[in-house]
Short mmCIF file of C-alpha atoms in Angstrom, two decimals:
data_model
loop_
_atom_site.label_atom_id
_atom_site.label_comp_id
_atom_site.label_asym_id
_atom_site.label_seq_id
_atom_site.Cartn_x
_atom_site.Cartn_y
_atom_site.Cartn_z
CA MET A 1 131.81 5.88 -64.89
CA ALA A 2 128.11 6.61 -65.17
CA ALA A 3 127.09 9.67 -67.05
CA ILE A 4 124.33 11.83 -65.62
CA GLY A 5 121.07 10.07 -66.41
CA GLY A 6 122.84 7.42 -68.46
CA SER A 7 124.46 4.05 -68.16
CA PRO A 8 128.17 3.51 -67.38
CA LYS A 9 130.83 3.20 -70.09
CA CYS A 10 132.82 0.04 -70.70
CA PRO A 11 136.55 0.64 -69.98
CA VAL A 12 137.51 -1.65 -72.91
CA CYS A 13 135.40 -0.36 -75.83
CA LYS A 14 134.24 2.97 -74.29
CA ASP A 15 130.59 2.34 -75.32
CA ARG A 16 127.63 2.51 -72.94
CA VAL A 17 126.91 -0.66 -70.95
CA TYR A 18 123.22 -1.47 -70.51
CA PHE A 19 121.92 -3.59 -67.66
CA ALA A 20 121.19 -6.69 -69.78
CA GLU A 21 124.79 -6.94 -71.01
CA GLU A 22 126.59 -5.76 -67.87
CA VAL A 23 129.33 -7.59 -65.97
CA LYS A 24 130.65 -5.83 -62.87
CA ALA A 25 134.19 -6.29 -61.61
CA SER A 26 136.28 -4.07 -59.32
CA GLY A 27 133.62 -1.38 -59.37
CA ARG A 28 133.61 -1.13 -63.16
CA SER A 29 130.96 -2.20 -65.66
CA TYR A 30 131.98 -4.22 -68.72
CA HIS A 31 130.10 -5.70 -71.67
CA LYS A 32 129.98 -9.48 -71.49
CA LYS A 33 131.79 -9.62 -74.85
CA CYS A 34 134.49 -7.20 -73.62
CA PHE A 35 135.18 -9.01 -70.34
CA ARG A 36 138.09 -11.02 -71.79
CA CYS A 37 141.77 -11.38 -71.00
CA SER A 38 143.81 -8.60 -72.64
CA ASP A 39 146.47 -11.13 -73.60
CA CYS A 40 144.91 -14.49 -74.53
CA LYS A 41 141.33 -13.24 -75.11
CA LYS A 42 139.83 -15.95 -72.88
CA SER A 43 136.39 -15.14 -71.41
CA LEU A 44 136.62 -14.16 -67.76
CA ASP A 45 134.39 -14.28 -64.70
CA SER A 46 134.62 -12.74 -61.25
CA VAL A 47 136.89 -15.55 -60.02
CA THR A 48 139.30 -15.90 -62.95
CA PHE A 49 140.16 -12.27 -63.60
CA ALA A 50 143.02 -10.11 -62.39
CA GLU A 51 143.52 -6.40 -62.98
CA HIS A 52 146.73 -4.56 -63.75
CA GLY A 53 146.48 -0.86 -64.54
CA ASP A 54 143.55 -0.36 -66.89
CA LYS A 55 143.75 -3.86 -68.37
CA ILE A 56 142.18 -7.12 -67.25
CA TYR A 57 143.82 -10.53 -67.49
CA CYS A 58 143.09 -14.15 -66.69
CA LYS A 59 145.01 -15.39 -63.65
CA ASN A 60 147.53 -17.31 -65.80
CA CYS A 61 148.42 -14.38 -68.08
CA HIS A 62 148.61 -11.99 -65.11
CA ALA A 63 151.01 -14.35 -63.32
CA LYS A 64 153.04 -14.81 -66.50
CA HIS A 65 153.48 -11.06 -67.08
CA PHE A 66 153.45 -9.56 -63.60
CA GLY A 67 153.89 -12.41 -61.12
CA THR A 68 156.97 -13.45 -59.21
CA GLY A 69 159.56 -15.15 -61.41
CA GLY A 70 162.24 -17.69 -60.76
CA TYR A 71 162.46 -21.31 -59.73
CA GLY A 72 159.29 -22.69 -58.19
CA TYR A 73 156.95 -19.94 -59.41
CA GLY A 74 155.46 -21.67 -62.43
CA ILE A 75 151.81 -21.62 -63.43
CA GLY A 76 151.27 -25.38 -63.35
CA ALA A 77 152.99 -28.56 -62.35
CA GLY A 78 156.43 -28.92 -63.86
CA VAL A 79 156.72 -25.37 -65.21
CA LEU A 80 160.16 -23.81 -65.02
CA GLN A 81 160.71 -20.46 -66.65
CA THR A 82 164.22 -19.50 -67.66
CA ASP A 83 165.49 -16.38 -69.32
CA HIS A 84 166.84 -16.69 -72.83
CA GLY A 85 169.80 -14.37 -73.02
CA GLY A 86 171.15 -12.86 -76.20
CA PRO A 87 174.85 -12.40 -77.05
CA SER A 88 175.74 -11.71 -73.42
CA ALA A 89 174.50 -15.14 -72.33
CA THR A 90 178.05 -16.46 -72.19
CA SER A 91 179.31 -13.76 -69.85
CA GLN A 92 180.71 -14.70 -66.44
CA SER A 93 177.71 -13.37 -64.52
CA SER A 94 175.36 -15.35 -66.73
CA LEU A 95 177.35 -18.54 -66.23
CA ALA A 96 177.41 -17.99 -62.46
CA ALA A 97 173.64 -17.45 -62.43
CA LYS A 98 173.13 -20.61 -64.48
CA SER A 99 175.31 -22.61 -62.10
CA ASN A 100 173.32 -21.25 -59.11
CA ARG A 101 170.02 -22.23 -60.81
CA THR A 102 171.37 -25.73 -61.47
CA ALA A 103 172.43 -26.12 -57.84
CA SER A 104 169.01 -24.87 -56.69
CA ALA A 105 167.24 -27.31 -59.00
CA GLN A 106 169.35 -30.23 -57.78
CA SER A 107 168.74 -29.39 -54.12
CA ALA A 108 165.00 -29.08 -54.82
CA GLN A 109 165.00 -32.48 -56.54
CA SER A 110 166.79 -34.08 -53.60
CA ALA A 111 164.31 -32.46 -51.21
CA VAL A 112 161.43 -33.92 -53.23
CA ALA A 113 163.11 -37.35 -53.30
CA SER A 114 163.66 -37.31 -49.56
CA ARG A 115 160.09 -36.21 -48.95
CA PHE A 116 158.45 -38.77 -51.21
CA GLY A 117 161.10 -41.48 -51.08
CA ASN A 118 160.27 -42.46 -47.51
CA GLN A 119 156.65 -43.40 -48.17
CA PRO A 120 155.31 -46.55 -46.51
CA LYS A 121 155.15 -49.78 -48.51
CA CYS A 122 152.04 -51.94 -48.79
CA PRO A 123 152.60 -55.28 -47.01
CA ARG A 124 150.64 -57.16 -49.71
CA CYS A 125 152.25 -55.85 -52.95
CA SER A 126 155.37 -54.07 -51.55
CA LYS A 127 154.66 -50.93 -53.60
CA THR A 128 154.55 -47.37 -52.24
CA VAL A 129 151.30 -46.36 -50.54
CA TYR A 130 150.36 -42.72 -51.18
CA HIS A 131 148.06 -40.79 -48.88
CA ALA A 132 145.10 -40.71 -51.28
CA GLU A 133 144.95 -44.52 -51.54
CA LYS A 134 145.93 -45.41 -47.96
CA VAL A 135 143.96 -47.62 -45.58
CA ALA A 136 145.55 -47.92 -42.15
CA ALA A 137 144.93 -51.14 -40.23
CA VAL A 138 146.85 -53.44 -37.86
CA GLY A 139 149.69 -50.91 -37.66
CA LYS A 140 150.38 -50.88 -41.42
CA ASP A 141 149.35 -48.86 -44.46
CA TRP A 142 147.59 -50.75 -47.25
CA HIS A 143 146.40 -49.86 -50.77
CA ARG A 144 142.60 -49.90 -50.98
CA SER A 145 142.86 -52.54 -53.72
CA CYS A 146 145.13 -54.72 -51.55
CA PHE A 147 142.96 -54.41 -48.45
CA THR A 148 141.27 -57.77 -49.07
CA CYS A 149 141.07 -61.14 -47.33
CA LYS A 150 144.16 -63.24 -48.10
CA LEU A 151 142.06 -66.37 -48.77
CA CYS A 152 138.75 -65.29 -50.35
CA ASN A 153 139.74 -61.82 -51.73
CA LYS A 154 136.71 -60.18 -50.09
CA THR A 155 137.15 -56.42 -49.58
CA LEU A 156 137.59 -55.73 -45.89
CA GLU A 157 136.49 -52.96 -43.56
CA VAL A 158 138.86 -51.59 -40.95
CA GLY A 159 136.94 -52.84 -37.91
CA LYS A 160 135.88 -56.18 -39.40
CA LEU A 161 139.07 -58.11 -39.96
CA SER A 162 141.53 -60.39 -38.23
CA ASP A 163 145.27 -60.56 -38.73
CA ARG A 164 147.76 -63.36 -38.41
CA GLU A 165 151.50 -63.30 -39.21
CA GLY A 166 151.29 -60.03 -41.14
CA GLU A 167 148.31 -61.00 -43.31
CA ILE A 168 144.71 -59.91 -42.98
CA TYR A 169 141.60 -62.11 -43.23
CA CYS A 170 137.85 -61.68 -43.08
CA LYS A 171 136.26 -62.99 -39.87
CA GLY A 172 134.82 -66.06 -41.66
CA CYS A 173 138.09 -67.24 -43.24
CA TYR A 174 140.01 -66.55 -40.04
CA GLY A 175 137.52 -68.57 -38.00
CA LYS A 176 137.56 -71.50 -40.45
CA ASN A 177 141.32 -71.70 -40.76
CA PHE A 178 142.74 -70.47 -37.45
CA GLY A 179 139.85 -70.52 -34.99
CA PRO A 180 139.12 -73.18 -32.38
CA LYS A 181 138.30 -76.64 -33.70
CA GLY A 182 136.02 -79.30 -32.36
CA VAL A 183 132.39 -79.86 -31.43
CA GLY A 184 130.41 -76.63 -31.17
CA PHE A 185 132.99 -74.40 -32.89
CA GLY A 186 131.75 -73.76 -36.38
CA VAL A 187 130.91 -70.91 -38.65
CA GLY A 188 127.24 -70.14 -38.29
CA ALA A 189 124.45 -72.07 -36.64
CA GLY A 190 124.24 -75.81 -37.13
CA VAL A 191 127.76 -76.36 -38.45
CA LEU A 192 129.70 -79.21 -36.94
CA GLN A 193 133.35 -79.82 -37.77
CA THR A 194 135.14 -82.97 -36.67
#
């Protein structure tokens, strides 16, 4: 809060904040050195901070202390927080809760397996094709690295290829090997095949 004729006070250290060292967040003025997470002391900015009461936190610490808990509410990939009970951990209610968590985890794993287990297979290498590496052509999904001519290994473009019996070829190799034969049917000008 700004004093009459003075600069505002930092809510962390209670000293005056001058313009050159000021960071504003949620209508308050902080020193740059004071604008840190109350828990892990990481420097913050206007995007990475969260407020709870009179304290400021990074998003991770705020989620850890005040966020929703339980299965599926971790901070990163693969995080599962469980409570560590004391002497009462072997009670009936604790065992029932543990069995419910196990059942939830197993159903979540089967849901993930069913979602990712049905991915298309690349016709060239027979491995799973994920969305980030997918090239769709001739009604199939290919890896980018497998999307090459069967004969010369040239990388292909979606509109500039030919297919035959499930394989893809560049226009040149397709014309040489499967195109019409005889006088006047060559690859390029002046080519004569007999």
